[in-house]
Amino acid sequence: ERGSVHLVSGATSIMLVGSDGASHSPGRVAPGTYSIRATFPTKGEVANAGTFTIYPNEDKSVTCNEAMALCKAR
């Protein structure tokens, strides 16, 4: 069972980096803990903009704040 992750606002794009170092696009992902690599309109890429854990069948929305270079998943 996979969870669902999508970007809501604040960043141009995000990539999810698993504990094994593999990168994943937002969408349906395996349960686990991921760090967020975000690309912001003016700051560019931030390698570790936040972390979150997703569980089976869970939906997460990621909101980023460019001024703080951080993203939160809820």
PDB file of C-alpha atoms in Angstrom:
ATOM      1  CA  GLU A   1       0.000   0.000   0.000  1.00  0.00           C
ATOM      2  CA  ARG A   2       1.350   3.378  -0.997  1.00  0.00           C
ATOM      3  CA  GLY A   3       0.697   6.878   0.287  1.00  0.00           C
ATOM      4  CA  SER A   4       0.091   9.981  -1.794  1.00  0.00           C
ATOM      5  CA  VAL A   5       2.195  13.171  -1.652  1.00  0.00           C
ATOM      6  CA  HIS A   6       1.621  16.379  -3.612  1.00  0.00           C
ATOM      7  CA  LEU A   7       2.967  19.943  -3.650  1.00  0.00           C
ATOM      8  CA  VAL A   8       0.413  22.606  -2.687  1.00  0.00           C
ATOM      9  CA  SER A   9       2.381  25.862  -2.866  1.00  0.00           C
ATOM     10  CA  GLY A  10       5.555  27.829  -2.217  1.00  0.00           C
ATOM     11  CA  ALA A  11       8.038  25.944  -4.398  1.00  0.00           C
ATOM     12  CA  THR A  12       8.425  25.432  -8.121  1.00  0.00           C
ATOM     13  CA  SER A  13       8.954  21.694  -7.593  1.00  0.00           C
ATOM     14  CA  ILE A  14       9.926  19.115  -5.009  1.00  0.00           C
ATOM     15  CA  MET A  15      11.650  15.734  -5.001  1.00  0.00           C
ATOM     16  CA  LEU A  16      11.314  13.211  -2.194  1.00  0.00           C
ATOM     17  CA  VAL A  17      14.542  11.548  -1.057  1.00  0.00           C
ATOM     18  CA  GLY A  18      14.160   8.223   0.726  1.00  0.00           C
ATOM     19  CA  SER A  19      16.355   6.891   3.500  1.00  0.00           C
ATOM     20  CA  ASP A  20      18.200   4.847   0.854  1.00  0.00           C
ATOM     21  CA  GLY A  21      19.112   8.057  -1.025  1.00  0.00           C
ATOM     22  CA  ALA A  22      16.790   7.332  -3.967  1.00  0.00           C
ATOM     23  CA  SER A  23      14.811  10.303  -5.348  1.00  0.00           C
ATOM     24  CA  HIS A  24      11.093  10.090  -6.043  1.00  0.00           C
ATOM     25  CA  SER A  25       8.687  12.476  -7.730  1.00  0.00           C
ATOM     26  CA  PRO A  26       5.576  13.510  -5.804  1.00  0.00           C
ATOM     27  CA  GLY A  27       2.628  11.176  -6.276  1.00  0.00           C
ATOM     28  CA  ARG A  28       2.180   7.640  -4.968  1.00  0.00           C
ATOM     29  CA  VAL A  29       5.155   6.599  -2.853  1.00  0.00           C
ATOM     30  CA  ALA A  30       6.065   3.690  -0.598  1.00  0.00           C
ATOM     31  CA  PRO A  31       5.583   4.215   3.143  1.00  0.00           C
ATOM     32  CA  GLY A  32       8.658   5.584   4.883  1.00  0.00           C
ATOM     33  CA  THR A  33      10.539   8.708   5.887  1.00  0.00           C
ATOM     34  CA  TYR A  34      11.556  11.183   3.185  1.00  0.00           C
ATOM     35  CA  SER A  35      13.498  14.415   3.065  1.00  0.00           C
ATOM     36  CA  ILE A  36      12.262  17.133   0.728  1.00  0.00           C
ATOM     37  CA  ARG A  37      14.517  18.649  -1.931  1.00  0.00           C
ATOM     38  CA  ALA A  38      12.739  21.811  -3.090  1.00  0.00           C
ATOM     39  CA  THR A  39      13.335  24.225  -5.944  1.00  0.00           C
ATOM     40  CA  PHE A  40      12.227  27.792  -5.194  1.00  0.00           C
ATOM     41  CA  PRO A  41      11.595  30.571  -7.744  1.00  0.00           C
ATOM     42  CA  THR A  42      14.375  32.881  -6.482  1.00  0.00           C
ATOM     43  CA  LYS A  43      16.458  30.780  -4.022  1.00  0.00           C
ATOM     44  CA  GLY A  44      16.976  27.835  -6.366  1.00  0.00           C
ATOM     45  CA  GLU A  45      17.404  24.305  -5.038  1.00  0.00           C
ATOM     46  CA  VAL A  46      17.480  23.574  -1.308  1.00  0.00           C
ATOM     47  CA  ALA A  47      18.793  20.070  -0.607  1.00  0.00           C
ATOM     48  CA  ASN A  48      17.012  19.493   2.716  1.00  0.00           C
ATOM     49  CA  ALA A  49      13.920  21.667   3.019  1.00  0.00           C
ATOM     50  CA  GLY A  50      12.222  19.353   5.507  1.00  0.00           C
ATOM     51  CA  THR A  51      11.380  15.756   6.373  1.00  0.00           C
ATOM     52  CA  PHE A  52       8.210  13.767   6.893  1.00  0.00           C
ATOM     53  CA  THR A  53       6.959  10.222   7.316  1.00  0.00           C
ATOM     54  CA  ILE A  54       4.161   8.768   5.217  1.00  0.00           C
ATOM     55  CA  TYR A  55       2.117   5.707   6.122  1.00  0.00           C
ATOM     56  CA  PRO A  56       0.121   3.313   3.907  1.00  0.00           C
ATOM     57  CA  ASN A  57      -2.951   4.918   2.314  1.00  0.00           C
ATOM     58  CA  GLU A  58      -2.099   8.333   3.816  1.00  0.00           C
ATOM     59  CA  ASP A  59      -2.361  11.567   1.811  1.00  0.00           C
ATOM     60  CA  LYS A  60       0.159  14.367   2.465  1.00  0.00           C
ATOM     61  CA  SER A  61       0.104  17.920   1.126  1.00  0.00           C
ATOM     62  CA  VAL A  62       3.442  19.767   1.040  1.00  0.00           C
ATOM     63  CA  THR A  63       3.480  23.535   1.572  1.00  0.00           C
ATOM     64  CA  CYS A  64       6.789  25.386   1.232  1.00  0.00           C
ATOM     65  CA  ASN A  65       7.960  28.778   2.450  1.00  0.00           C
ATOM     66  CA  GLU A  66      10.652  30.294   0.225  1.00  0.00           C
ATOM     67  CA  ALA A  67      11.685  32.965   2.752  1.00  0.00           C
ATOM     68  CA  MET A  68      12.540  30.254   5.279  1.00  0.00           C
ATOM     69  CA  ALA A  69      13.575  27.651   2.653  1.00  0.00           C
ATOM     70  CA  LEU A  70      11.419  25.085   4.444  1.00  0.00           C
ATOM     71  CA  CYS A  71       8.619  22.721   3.475  1.00  0.00           C
ATOM     72  CA  LYS A  72       6.057  21.016   5.699  1.00  0.00           C
ATOM     73  CA  ALA A  73       3.932  18.003   4.885  1.00  0.00           C
ATOM     74  CA  ARG A  74       0.485  17.731   6.439  1.00  0.00           C
TER      75      ARG A  74
END
